[in-house]
């Protein structure tokens, strides 16, 4: 595999785990930069993968409740 410097989005905070280039799972601490609107980021010192934390998005699928509209 070729090295990729693309940002990898993670949904774990403050520590994100990943499968590193040596085949072991490594945990990277994500830090929030002061005075910056960017989300917390962290870089693996071994494979130099950049991680960026993103809040988990809620499902946009709106599920309709079956009850509540059954009586007139
Ligand atoms: Zn790594």
PDB file of C-alpha atoms and ligand atoms in Angstrom:
ATOM      1  CA  UNK A   1       0.000   0.000   0.000  1.00  0.00           C
ATOM      2  CA  UNK A   2       1.171   3.472  -0.770  1.00  0.00           C
ATOM      3  CA  UNK A   3       1.379   5.991   1.986  1.00  0.00           C
ATOM      4  CA  UNK A   4      -1.565   8.266   2.202  1.00  0.00           C
ATOM      5  CA  UNK A   5      -1.616  11.599   3.953  1.00  0.00           C
ATOM      6  CA  UNK A   6      -5.310  12.027   3.645  1.00  0.00           C
ATOM      7  CA  UNK A   7      -7.136  12.884   6.782  1.00  0.00           C
ATOM      8  CA  UNK A   8      -8.900   9.982   8.343  1.00  0.00           C
ATOM      9  CA  UNK A   9     -12.104  10.787  10.106  1.00  0.00           C
ATOM     10  CA  UNK A  10     -12.594   9.171  13.466  1.00  0.00           C
ATOM     11  CA  UNK A  11     -15.514   9.209  15.819  1.00  0.00           C
ATOM     12  CA  UNK A  12     -13.600   8.525  18.978  1.00  0.00           C
ATOM     13  CA  UNK A  13     -12.360  11.138  21.375  1.00  0.00           C
ATOM     14  CA  UNK A  14      -9.966  11.938  22.950  1.00  0.00           C
ATOM     15  CA  UNK A  15      -8.134   8.803  21.837  1.00  0.00           C
ATOM     16  CA  UNK A  16      -8.617   7.161  18.468  1.00  0.00           C
ATOM     17  CA  UNK A  17      -7.406   3.688  17.679  1.00  0.00           C
ATOM     18  CA  UNK A  18      -6.234   2.542  14.281  1.00  0.00           C
ATOM     19  CA  UNK A  19      -4.461  -0.315  12.648  1.00  0.00           C
ATOM     20  CA  UNK A  20      -0.969   0.969  12.095  1.00  0.00           C
ATOM     21  CA  UNK A  21       1.502   0.169   9.353  1.00  0.00           C
ATOM     22  CA  UNK A  22       3.267  -2.397  11.508  1.00  0.00           C
ATOM     23  CA  UNK A  23       0.082  -4.365  11.926  1.00  0.00           C
ATOM     24  CA  UNK A  24      -0.585  -3.399  15.511  1.00  0.00           C
ATOM     25  CA  UNK A  25      -3.337  -1.246  16.883  1.00  0.00           C
ATOM     26  CA  UNK A  26      -2.115   2.103  18.043  1.00  0.00           C
ATOM     27  CA  UNK A  27      -4.014   4.786  19.864  1.00  0.00           C
ATOM     28  CA  UNK A  28      -3.555   8.408  18.982  1.00  0.00           C
ATOM     29  CA  UNK A  29      -4.450  11.241  21.263  1.00  0.00           C
ATOM     30  CA  UNK A  30      -6.457  13.934  19.561  1.00  0.00           C
ATOM     31  CA  UNK A  31      -5.894  17.485  20.645  1.00  0.00           C
ATOM     32  CA  UNK A  32      -7.969  20.521  19.989  1.00  0.00           C
ATOM     33  CA  UNK A  33      -6.021  23.487  18.751  1.00  0.00           C
ATOM     34  CA  UNK A  34      -6.522  26.639  20.665  1.00  0.00           C
ATOM     35  CA  UNK A  35      -8.339  29.457  18.934  1.00  0.00           C
ATOM     36  CA  UNK A  36      -9.091  27.324  15.960  1.00  0.00           C
ATOM     37  CA  UNK A  37     -12.361  26.135  14.578  1.00  0.00           C
ATOM     38  CA  UNK A  38     -10.881  22.946  13.296  1.00  0.00           C
ATOM     39  CA  UNK A  39     -11.895  19.785  15.081  1.00  0.00           C
ATOM     40  CA  UNK A  40      -9.408  17.947  17.278  1.00  0.00           C
ATOM     41  CA  UNK A  41      -6.642  16.284  15.326  1.00  0.00           C
ATOM     42  CA  UNK A  42      -3.851  13.854  15.969  1.00  0.00           C
ATOM     43  CA  UNK A  43      -0.970  12.399  14.013  1.00  0.00           C
ATOM     44  CA  UNK A  44       0.463   8.940  14.371  1.00  0.00           C
ATOM     45  CA  UNK A  45       4.197   9.193  14.906  1.00  0.00           C
ATOM     46  CA  UNK A  46       4.746   5.880  13.181  1.00  0.00           C
ATOM     47  CA  UNK A  47       2.694   5.901  10.003  1.00  0.00           C
ATOM     48  CA  UNK A  48       2.097   9.680   9.980  1.00  0.00           C
ATOM     49  CA  UNK A  49      -1.573   9.199   9.441  1.00  0.00           C
ATOM     50  CA  UNK A  50      -3.563  12.288  10.279  1.00  0.00           C
ATOM     51  CA  UNK A  51      -6.741  11.811  12.229  1.00  0.00           C
ATOM     52  CA  UNK A  52      -9.546  14.240  12.670  1.00  0.00           C
ATOM     53  CA  UNK A  53     -12.365  13.884  15.105  1.00  0.00           C
ATOM     54  CA  UNK A  54     -15.889  14.398  13.939  1.00  0.00           C
ATOM     55  CA  UNK A  55     -19.016  14.197  15.961  1.00  0.00           C
ATOM     56  CA  UNK A  56     -21.123  11.192  15.086  1.00  0.00           C
ATOM     57  CA  UNK A  57     -24.005  12.240  12.937  1.00  0.00           C
ATOM     58  CA  UNK A  58     -27.468  11.261  13.813  1.00  0.00           C
ATOM     59  CA  UNK A  59     -29.399   9.235  11.376  1.00  0.00           C
ATOM     60  CA  UNK A  60     -31.297  11.428   8.994  1.00  0.00           C
ATOM     61  CA  UNK A  61     -33.899   8.781   8.460  1.00  0.00           C
ATOM     62  CA  UNK A  62     -37.017  10.116  10.020  1.00  0.00           C
ATOM     63  CA  UNK A  63     -39.064   7.349  11.505  1.00  0.00           C
ATOM     64  CA  UNK A  64     -42.692   8.054  11.872  1.00  0.00           C
ATOM     65  CA  UNK A  65     -44.385   7.073  15.040  1.00  0.00           C
ATOM     66  CA  UNK A  66     -47.287   4.766  14.539  1.00  0.00           C
ATOM     67  CA  UNK A  67     -49.075   5.954  17.619  1.00  0.00           C
ATOM     68  CA  UNK A  68     -50.228   9.461  18.382  1.00  0.00           C
ATOM     69  CA  UNK A  69     -52.259  10.051  15.224  1.00  0.00           C
ATOM     70  CA  UNK A  70     -54.629   7.147  15.497  1.00  0.00           C
ATOM     71  CA  UNK A  71     -57.412   8.867  17.373  1.00  0.00           C
ATOM     72  CA  UNK A  72     -59.716  11.523  15.979  1.00  0.00           C
TER      73      UNK A  72
HETATM   74 ZN1  LIG B   1      -0.102   4.601  12.793  1.00  0.00          ZN
END
